[in-house]
């Protein structure tokens, strides 16, 4: 859960907790789909997501599966409910 929450904050601009909305979730989902499957974002948390995303190279072999994206969104949903 922590990895997903940190990645969400990094992608969406690390806002105060009450400032997130549904458009941030959509931005996060789209960002997950842009990230190669083997990419680990923690190493880049010190740089803006938009800058890092420019270096992503996707092809048929390294795209994230929809089930992985759905799992990460489910983690976000669980965190929201807590």
Short mmCIF file of C-alpha atoms in Angstrom, two decimals:
data_model
loop_
_atom_site.label_atom_id
_atom_site.label_comp_id
_atom_site.label_asym_id
_atom_site.label_seq_id
_atom_site.Cartn_x
_atom_site.Cartn_y
_atom_site.Cartn_z
CA UNK A 1 0.00 0.00 0.00
CA UNK A 2 2.74 2.43 0.92
CA UNK A 3 4.43 2.13 -2.48
CA UNK A 4 1.15 2.87 -4.26
CA UNK A 5 0.29 5.82 -2.00
CA UNK A 6 3.74 7.37 -2.40
CA UNK A 7 3.57 6.93 -6.16
CA UNK A 8 0.10 8.52 -6.21
CA UNK A 9 1.37 11.54 -4.27
CA UNK A 10 4.40 11.85 -6.56
CA UNK A 11 2.35 11.65 -9.76
CA UNK A 12 -0.34 14.06 -8.60
CA UNK A 13 1.87 16.71 -7.04
CA UNK A 14 1.95 15.76 -3.35
CA UNK A 15 -1.02 17.92 -2.31
CA UNK A 16 -2.50 18.29 1.17
CA UNK A 17 -4.69 15.27 1.87
CA UNK A 18 -8.04 17.08 1.53
CA UNK A 19 -7.14 18.59 -1.85
CA UNK A 20 -7.23 15.37 -3.90
CA UNK A 21 -10.24 14.65 -6.12
CA UNK A 22 -11.42 12.27 -8.85
CA UNK A 23 -9.29 13.95 -11.52
CA UNK A 24 -6.18 13.03 -9.51
CA UNK A 25 -7.23 9.37 -9.60
CA UNK A 26 -7.62 9.58 -13.38
CA UNK A 27 -4.19 11.19 -13.68
CA UNK A 28 -2.70 8.41 -11.54
CA UNK A 29 -4.35 5.68 -13.61
CA UNK A 30 -3.05 7.21 -16.84
CA UNK A 31 0.43 7.55 -15.34
CA UNK A 32 0.43 3.88 -14.36
CA UNK A 33 -0.43 2.97 -17.93
CA UNK A 34 2.49 5.11 -19.18
CA UNK A 35 5.03 3.45 -16.86
CA UNK A 36 6.95 0.42 -18.09
CA UNK A 37 6.19 -2.76 -16.16
CA UNK A 38 9.70 -3.00 -14.70
CA UNK A 39 9.93 0.68 -13.70
CA UNK A 40 10.30 1.35 -9.96
CA UNK A 41 9.38 4.97 -9.21
CA UNK A 42 10.92 5.31 -5.73
CA UNK A 43 14.34 6.09 -7.22
CA UNK A 44 12.89 9.16 -8.96
CA UNK A 45 10.69 10.65 -6.22
CA UNK A 46 13.09 13.60 -5.95
CA UNK A 47 12.33 14.66 -9.54
CA UNK A 48 9.00 15.84 -10.99
CA UNK A 49 6.91 13.05 -12.50
CA UNK A 50 6.42 14.94 -15.77
CA UNK A 51 10.19 15.15 -16.25
CA UNK A 52 10.71 11.45 -15.50
CA UNK A 53 7.79 10.36 -17.69
CA UNK A 54 9.51 11.79 -20.77
CA UNK A 55 12.08 8.98 -20.51
CA UNK A 56 9.51 6.16 -20.51
CA UNK A 57 9.68 3.87 -23.53
CA UNK A 58 6.78 1.45 -23.89
CA UNK A 59 6.47 -1.52 -26.20
CA UNK A 60 4.41 -4.71 -26.23
CA UNK A 61 6.79 -6.52 -23.87
CA UNK A 62 7.00 -3.93 -21.08
CA UNK A 63 3.51 -2.48 -20.67
CA UNK A 64 1.80 -2.88 -17.32
CA UNK A 65 -1.09 -5.29 -17.28
CA UNK A 66 -4.58 -3.98 -16.67
CA UNK A 67 -4.84 -6.30 -13.65
CA UNK A 68 -1.81 -4.62 -12.08
CA UNK A 69 -3.31 -1.18 -12.64
CA UNK A 70 -6.63 -2.34 -11.18
CA UNK A 71 -4.82 -3.77 -8.14
CA UNK A 72 -3.06 -0.46 -7.51
CA UNK A 73 -6.36 1.42 -7.84
CA UNK A 74 -7.95 -1.03 -5.40
CA UNK A 75 -5.16 -0.22 -2.93
CA UNK A 76 -6.02 3.47 -3.35
CA UNK A 77 -9.69 2.72 -2.75
CA UNK A 78 -8.89 0.81 0.43
CA UNK A 79 -6.69 3.64 1.70
CA UNK A 80 -9.47 6.13 0.99
CA UNK A 81 -11.96 4.11 3.04
CA UNK A 82 -9.68 3.94 6.09
#
